[in-house]
CSV table of C-alpha atoms in Angstrom, one decimal:
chain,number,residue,atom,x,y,z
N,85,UNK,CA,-56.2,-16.1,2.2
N,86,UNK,CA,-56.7,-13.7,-0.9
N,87,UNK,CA,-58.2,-11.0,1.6
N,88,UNK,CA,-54.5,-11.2,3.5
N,89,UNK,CA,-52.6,-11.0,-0.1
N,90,UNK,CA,-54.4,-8.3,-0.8
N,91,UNK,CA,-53.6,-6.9,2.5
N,92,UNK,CA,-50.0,-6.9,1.5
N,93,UNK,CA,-50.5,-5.8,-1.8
N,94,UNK,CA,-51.8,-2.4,-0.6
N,95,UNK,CA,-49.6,-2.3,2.3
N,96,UNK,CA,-46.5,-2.3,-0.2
N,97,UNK,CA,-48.1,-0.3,-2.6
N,98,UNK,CA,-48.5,2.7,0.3
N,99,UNK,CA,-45.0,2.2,1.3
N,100,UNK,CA,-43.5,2.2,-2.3
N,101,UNK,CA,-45.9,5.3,-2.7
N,102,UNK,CA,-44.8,6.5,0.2
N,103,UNK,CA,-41.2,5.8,0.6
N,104,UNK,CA,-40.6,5.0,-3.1
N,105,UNK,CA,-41.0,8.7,-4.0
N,106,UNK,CA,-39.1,9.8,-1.2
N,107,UNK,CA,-35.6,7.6,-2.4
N,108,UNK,CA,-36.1,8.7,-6.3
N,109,UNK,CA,-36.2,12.6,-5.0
N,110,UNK,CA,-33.1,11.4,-2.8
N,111,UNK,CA,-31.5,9.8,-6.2
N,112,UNK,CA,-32.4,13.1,-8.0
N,113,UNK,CA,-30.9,15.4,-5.4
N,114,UNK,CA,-28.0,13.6,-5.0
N,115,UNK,CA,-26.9,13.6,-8.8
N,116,UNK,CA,-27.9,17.3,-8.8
N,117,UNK,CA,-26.2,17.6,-5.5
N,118,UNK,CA,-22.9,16.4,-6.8
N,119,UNK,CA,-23.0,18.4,-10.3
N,120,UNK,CA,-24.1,21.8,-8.4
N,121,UNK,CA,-21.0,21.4,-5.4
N,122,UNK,CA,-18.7,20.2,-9.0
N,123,UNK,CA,-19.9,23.6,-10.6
N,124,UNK,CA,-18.9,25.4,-7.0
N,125,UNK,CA,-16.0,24.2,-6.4
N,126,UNK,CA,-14.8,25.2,-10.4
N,127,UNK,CA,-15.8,28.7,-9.9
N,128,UNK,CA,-14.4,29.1,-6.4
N,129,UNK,CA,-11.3,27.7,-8.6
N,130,UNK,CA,-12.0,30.6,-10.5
N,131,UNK,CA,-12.5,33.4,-8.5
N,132,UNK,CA,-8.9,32.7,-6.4
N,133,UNK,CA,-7.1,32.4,-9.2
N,134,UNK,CA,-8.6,36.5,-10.4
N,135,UNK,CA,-8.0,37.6,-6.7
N,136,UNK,CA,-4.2,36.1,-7.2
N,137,UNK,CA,-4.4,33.8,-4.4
N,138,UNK,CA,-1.7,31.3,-3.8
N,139,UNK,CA,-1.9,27.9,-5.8
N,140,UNK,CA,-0.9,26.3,-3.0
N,141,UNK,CA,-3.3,27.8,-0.7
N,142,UNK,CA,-6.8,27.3,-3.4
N,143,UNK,CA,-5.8,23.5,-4.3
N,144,UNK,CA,-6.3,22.9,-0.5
N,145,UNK,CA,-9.1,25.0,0.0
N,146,UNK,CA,-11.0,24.0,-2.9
N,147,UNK,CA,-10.3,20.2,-1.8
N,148,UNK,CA,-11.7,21.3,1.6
N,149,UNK,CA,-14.8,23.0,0.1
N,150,UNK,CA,-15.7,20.0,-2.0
N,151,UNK,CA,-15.4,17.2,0.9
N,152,UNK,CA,-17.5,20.0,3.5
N,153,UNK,CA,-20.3,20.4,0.6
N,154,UNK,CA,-20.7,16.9,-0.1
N,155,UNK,CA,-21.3,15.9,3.9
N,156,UNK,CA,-23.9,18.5,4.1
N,157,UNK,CA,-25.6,17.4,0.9
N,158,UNK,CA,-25.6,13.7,2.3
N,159,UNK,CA,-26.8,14.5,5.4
N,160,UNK,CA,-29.7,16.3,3.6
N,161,UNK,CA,-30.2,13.4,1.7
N,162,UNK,CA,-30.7,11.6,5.0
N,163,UNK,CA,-33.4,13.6,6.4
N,164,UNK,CA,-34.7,13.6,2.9
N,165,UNK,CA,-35.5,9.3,3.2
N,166,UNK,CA,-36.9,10.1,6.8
N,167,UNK,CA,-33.8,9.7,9.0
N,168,UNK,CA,-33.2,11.8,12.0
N,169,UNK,CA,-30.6,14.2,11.2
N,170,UNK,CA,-30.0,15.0,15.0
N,171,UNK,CA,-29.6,11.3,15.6
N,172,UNK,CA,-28.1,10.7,12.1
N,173,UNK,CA,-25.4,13.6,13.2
N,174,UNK,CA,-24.6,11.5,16.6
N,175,UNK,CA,-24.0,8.9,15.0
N,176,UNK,CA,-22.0,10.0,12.2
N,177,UNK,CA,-19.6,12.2,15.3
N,178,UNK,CA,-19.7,8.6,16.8
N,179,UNK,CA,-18.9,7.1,13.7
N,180,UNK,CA,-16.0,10.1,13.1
N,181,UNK,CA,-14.5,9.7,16.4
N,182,UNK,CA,-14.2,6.1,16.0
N,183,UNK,CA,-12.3,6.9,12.2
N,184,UNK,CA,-10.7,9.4,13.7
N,185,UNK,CA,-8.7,7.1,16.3
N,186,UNK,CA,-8.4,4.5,13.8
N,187,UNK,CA,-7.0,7.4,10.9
N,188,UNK,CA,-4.5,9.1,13.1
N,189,UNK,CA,-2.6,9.5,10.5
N,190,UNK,CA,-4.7,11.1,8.1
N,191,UNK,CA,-5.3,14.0,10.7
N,192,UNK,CA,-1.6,14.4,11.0
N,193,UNK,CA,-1.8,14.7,7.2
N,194,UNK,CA,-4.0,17.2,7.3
N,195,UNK,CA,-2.6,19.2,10.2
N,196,UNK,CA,1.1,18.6,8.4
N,197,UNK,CA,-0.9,20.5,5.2
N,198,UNK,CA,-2.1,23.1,7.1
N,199,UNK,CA,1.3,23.6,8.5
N,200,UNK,CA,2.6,23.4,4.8
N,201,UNK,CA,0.6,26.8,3.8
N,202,UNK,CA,0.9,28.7,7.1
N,203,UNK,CA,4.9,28.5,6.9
N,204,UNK,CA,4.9,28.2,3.4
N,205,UNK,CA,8.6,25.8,3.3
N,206,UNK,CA,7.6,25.4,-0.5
N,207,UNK,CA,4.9,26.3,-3.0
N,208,UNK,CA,3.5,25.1,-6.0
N,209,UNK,CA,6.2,25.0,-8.7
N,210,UNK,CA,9.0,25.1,-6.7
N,211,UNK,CA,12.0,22.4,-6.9
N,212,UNK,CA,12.2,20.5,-3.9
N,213,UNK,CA,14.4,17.1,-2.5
N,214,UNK,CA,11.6,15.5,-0.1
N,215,UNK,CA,11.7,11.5,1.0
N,216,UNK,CA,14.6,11.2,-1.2
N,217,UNK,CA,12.6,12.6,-4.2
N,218,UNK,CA,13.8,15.6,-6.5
N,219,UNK,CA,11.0,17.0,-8.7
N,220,UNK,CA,8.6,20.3,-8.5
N,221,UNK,CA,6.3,20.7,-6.4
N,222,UNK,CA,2.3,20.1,-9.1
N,223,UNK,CA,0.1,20.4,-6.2
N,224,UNK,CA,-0.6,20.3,-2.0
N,225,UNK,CA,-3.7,18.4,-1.3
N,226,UNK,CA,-5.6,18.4,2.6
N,227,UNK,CA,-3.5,15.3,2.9
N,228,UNK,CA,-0.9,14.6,0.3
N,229,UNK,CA,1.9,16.7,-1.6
N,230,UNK,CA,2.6,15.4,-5.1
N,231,UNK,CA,5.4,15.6,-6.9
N,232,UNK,CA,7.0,16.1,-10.7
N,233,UNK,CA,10.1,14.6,-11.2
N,234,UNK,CA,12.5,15.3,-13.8
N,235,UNK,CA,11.2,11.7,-15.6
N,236,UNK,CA,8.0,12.9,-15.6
N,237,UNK,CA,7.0,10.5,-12.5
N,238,UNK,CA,4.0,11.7,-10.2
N,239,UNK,CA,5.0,10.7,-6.7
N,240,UNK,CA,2.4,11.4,-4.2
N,241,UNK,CA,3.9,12.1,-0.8
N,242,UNK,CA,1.8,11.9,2.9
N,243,UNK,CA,2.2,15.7,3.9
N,244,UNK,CA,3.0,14.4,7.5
N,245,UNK,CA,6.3,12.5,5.9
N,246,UNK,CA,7.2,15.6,4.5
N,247,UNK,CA,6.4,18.0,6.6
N,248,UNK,CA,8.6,15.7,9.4
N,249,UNK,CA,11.6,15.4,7.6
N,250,UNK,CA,14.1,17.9,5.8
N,251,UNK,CA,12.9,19.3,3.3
N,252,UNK,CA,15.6,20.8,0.3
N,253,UNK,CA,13.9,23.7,-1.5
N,254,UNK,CA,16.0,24.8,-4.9
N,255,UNK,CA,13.7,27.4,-5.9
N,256,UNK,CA,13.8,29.8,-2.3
N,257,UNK,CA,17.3,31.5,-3.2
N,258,UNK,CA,16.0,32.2,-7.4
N,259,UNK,CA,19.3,30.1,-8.3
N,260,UNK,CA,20.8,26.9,-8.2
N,261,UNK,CA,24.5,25.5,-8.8
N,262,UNK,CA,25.0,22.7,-11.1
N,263,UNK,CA,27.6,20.3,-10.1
N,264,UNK,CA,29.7,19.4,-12.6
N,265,UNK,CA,32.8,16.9,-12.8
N,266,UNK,CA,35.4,16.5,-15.3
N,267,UNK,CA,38.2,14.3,-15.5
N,268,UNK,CA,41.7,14.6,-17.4
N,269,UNK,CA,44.9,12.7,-17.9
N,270,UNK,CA,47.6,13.3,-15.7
N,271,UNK,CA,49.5,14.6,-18.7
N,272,UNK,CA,46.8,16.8,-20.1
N,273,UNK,CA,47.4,20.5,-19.6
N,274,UNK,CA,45.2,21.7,-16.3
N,275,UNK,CA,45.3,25.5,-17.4
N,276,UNK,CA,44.2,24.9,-21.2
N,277,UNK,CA,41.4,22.4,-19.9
N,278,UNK,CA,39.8,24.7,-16.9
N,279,UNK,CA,39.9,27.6,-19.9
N,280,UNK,CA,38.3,25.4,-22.7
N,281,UNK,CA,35.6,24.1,-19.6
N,282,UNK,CA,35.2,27.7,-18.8
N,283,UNK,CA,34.9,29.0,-21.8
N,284,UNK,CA,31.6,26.7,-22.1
N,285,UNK,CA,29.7,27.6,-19.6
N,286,UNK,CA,30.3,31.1,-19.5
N,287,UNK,CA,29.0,30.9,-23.6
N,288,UNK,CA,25.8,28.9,-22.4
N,289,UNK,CA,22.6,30.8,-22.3
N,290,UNK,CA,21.1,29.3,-19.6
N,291,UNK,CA,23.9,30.0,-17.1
N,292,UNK,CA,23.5,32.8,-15.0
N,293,UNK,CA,26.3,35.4,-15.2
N,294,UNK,CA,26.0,36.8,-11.3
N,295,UNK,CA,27.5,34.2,-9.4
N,296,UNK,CA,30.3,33.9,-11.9
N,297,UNK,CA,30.8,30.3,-12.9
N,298,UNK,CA,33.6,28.4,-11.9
N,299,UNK,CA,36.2,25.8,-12.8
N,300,UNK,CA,39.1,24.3,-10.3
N,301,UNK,CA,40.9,21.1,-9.5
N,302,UNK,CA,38.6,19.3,-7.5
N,303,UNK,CA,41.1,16.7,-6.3
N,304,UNK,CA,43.5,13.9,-7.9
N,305,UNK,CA,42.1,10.6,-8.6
N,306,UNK,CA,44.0,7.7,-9.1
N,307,UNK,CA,44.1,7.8,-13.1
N,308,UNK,CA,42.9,11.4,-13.5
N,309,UNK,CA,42.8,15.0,-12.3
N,310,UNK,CA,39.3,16.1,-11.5
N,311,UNK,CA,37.8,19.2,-12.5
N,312,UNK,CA,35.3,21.1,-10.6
N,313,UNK,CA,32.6,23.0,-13.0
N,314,UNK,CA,30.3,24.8,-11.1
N,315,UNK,CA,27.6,26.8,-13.0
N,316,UNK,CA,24.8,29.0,-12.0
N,317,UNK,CA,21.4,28.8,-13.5
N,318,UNK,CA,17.9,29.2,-12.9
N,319,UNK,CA,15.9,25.9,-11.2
N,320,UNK,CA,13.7,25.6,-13.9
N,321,UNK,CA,16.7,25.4,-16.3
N,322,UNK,CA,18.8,22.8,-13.8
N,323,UNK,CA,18.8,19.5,-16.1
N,324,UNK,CA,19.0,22.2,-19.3
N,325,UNK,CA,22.1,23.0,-18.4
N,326,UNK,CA,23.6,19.9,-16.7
N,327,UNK,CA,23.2,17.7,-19.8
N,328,UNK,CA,24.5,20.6,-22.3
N,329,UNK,CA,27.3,21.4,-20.6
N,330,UNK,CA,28.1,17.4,-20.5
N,331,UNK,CA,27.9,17.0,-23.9
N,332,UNK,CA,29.5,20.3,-24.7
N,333,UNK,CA,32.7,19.9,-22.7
N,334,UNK,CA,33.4,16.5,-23.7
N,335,UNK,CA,33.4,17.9,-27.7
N,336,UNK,CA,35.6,20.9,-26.7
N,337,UNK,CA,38.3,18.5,-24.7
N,338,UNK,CA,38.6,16.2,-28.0
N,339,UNK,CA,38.7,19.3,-30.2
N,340,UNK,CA,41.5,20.4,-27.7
N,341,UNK,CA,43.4,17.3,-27.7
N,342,UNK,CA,43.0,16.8,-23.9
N,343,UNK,CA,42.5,13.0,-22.9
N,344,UNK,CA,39.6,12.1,-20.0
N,345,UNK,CA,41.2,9.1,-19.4
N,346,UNK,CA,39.2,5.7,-18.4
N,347,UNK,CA,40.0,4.0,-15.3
N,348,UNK,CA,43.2,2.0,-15.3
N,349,UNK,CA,45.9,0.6,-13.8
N,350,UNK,CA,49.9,0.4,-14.3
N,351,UNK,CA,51.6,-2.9,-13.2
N,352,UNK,CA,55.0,-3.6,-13.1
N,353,UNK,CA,56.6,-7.0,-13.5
N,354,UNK,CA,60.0,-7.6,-11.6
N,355,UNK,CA,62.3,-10.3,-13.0
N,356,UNK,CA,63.7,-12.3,-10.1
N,357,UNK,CA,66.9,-13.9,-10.5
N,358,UNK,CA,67.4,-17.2,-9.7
């Protein structure tokens, strides 16, 4: 009985001998593994940004370099511990097939992302309307877009949802117009309130002069006369000059004793005789 137990003692000590040094050089190579492709993939970062490539087109790439690296490095790990790699490599094209049916979606992801930098229908920084969404455009990933909104809100989008649907891109045409409305009293004066609203944008810093700004009679509501204010400006200064020239018009009405009426109604009472 002792003879066996000491059988299996120096059977386990060979394997742990054996093996044992084989998974700690695994462990080893793997946390070097990971901090070498994390060193890479910062100064591939690095070099694209010197040779001016597109943001766009190095987030993606560098995302892609760092998922390709770290397969390789486990599949060296794997051969490492004493598996197969030719076998291990079947298996895991098994294994990606089978993910691959069941992740269809991911891979129209990532095909909608490659689309996404080969036609280029926005790029980093640029002011977009996707999924019912407004904000800039902070980075395009192998399978996601995200998002800055104006209320400083990450939304992360599926590139295939945005790639499939309209797209609204602010930033293609260098400008953008802000829609403005204003509404007076019936018995305000139309001429002295499109001057005093004009006069306000075309003093504003942020509004472009070439296309002039505007001002007209947008249409009569039933307790006001709407004005139209229709500045230019850069995307970047958008909300800039939509909340200034808000604030700004309403002072320069009251100064002008010019009445934005509230919502109301008139009722007349009609004495019947008896």
């Amino acid at each position: 009985m002792n003879e066996q137990v000491t059988d299996y003692l120096e059977m386990g000590y060979d394997l742990l001998i054996t093996h044992g040094l084989k998974v700690i050089a695994a462990i080893v190579v793997l946390i070097l593994g990971f901090w070498i492709i994390k060193i890479i993939t910062r100064r591939t970062a690095k070099v694209m940004e010197k040779r001016n490539v597109n943001v766009s087109v190095s987030g993606f790439l560098r995302s892609l370099i760092n998922i390709l690296l770290k397969v390789m490095l486990l599949i060296s790990i794997a051969k490492m511990v004493g598996i197969e790699t030719t076998s291990f490599i079947a298996v895991l094209g098994a294994a990606g097939l089978a993910v691959g049916m069941a992740m269809q979606g991911t891979l129209a992801n990532f095909a909608a992302g490659v689309m996404i930098l080969v036609f280029k229908p926005f790029k980093v920084g640029d002011l977009i309307i996707s999924q019912g969404h407004l904000g800039t455009v902070k980075e395009i990933h192998i399978f996601v877009t995200i998002l800055l909104t104006p209320e400083n809100k990450t939304v992360i989008l599926p590139n295939a949802a945005v790639s499939g649907n309209d797209i609204v891109n602010y930033t293609t045409e260098g400008l953008i117009r802000v829609d403005l409305d204003f509404g007076i009293s019936y018995g305000s004066n139309i001429k002295q309130a499109k001057e005093v609203l004009l006069k306000i944008i075309e003093n504003h810093p942020k509004v472009l002069k070439d296309p002039a700004p505007f001002v007209g009679v947008k249409g009569l509501g039933d307790s006001s006369v709407n004005l139209a204010v229709r500045p230019y400006a850069l995307p970047a200064d958008y909300w800039t000059v939509y909340f200034d020239v808000y604030e700004a018009g309403k002072i320069a009405l009251d100064e002008a004793g010019i009445v934005i009426p509230f919502p109301q109604m008139d009722v007349h009472l009609n004495k019947l005789e008896k």
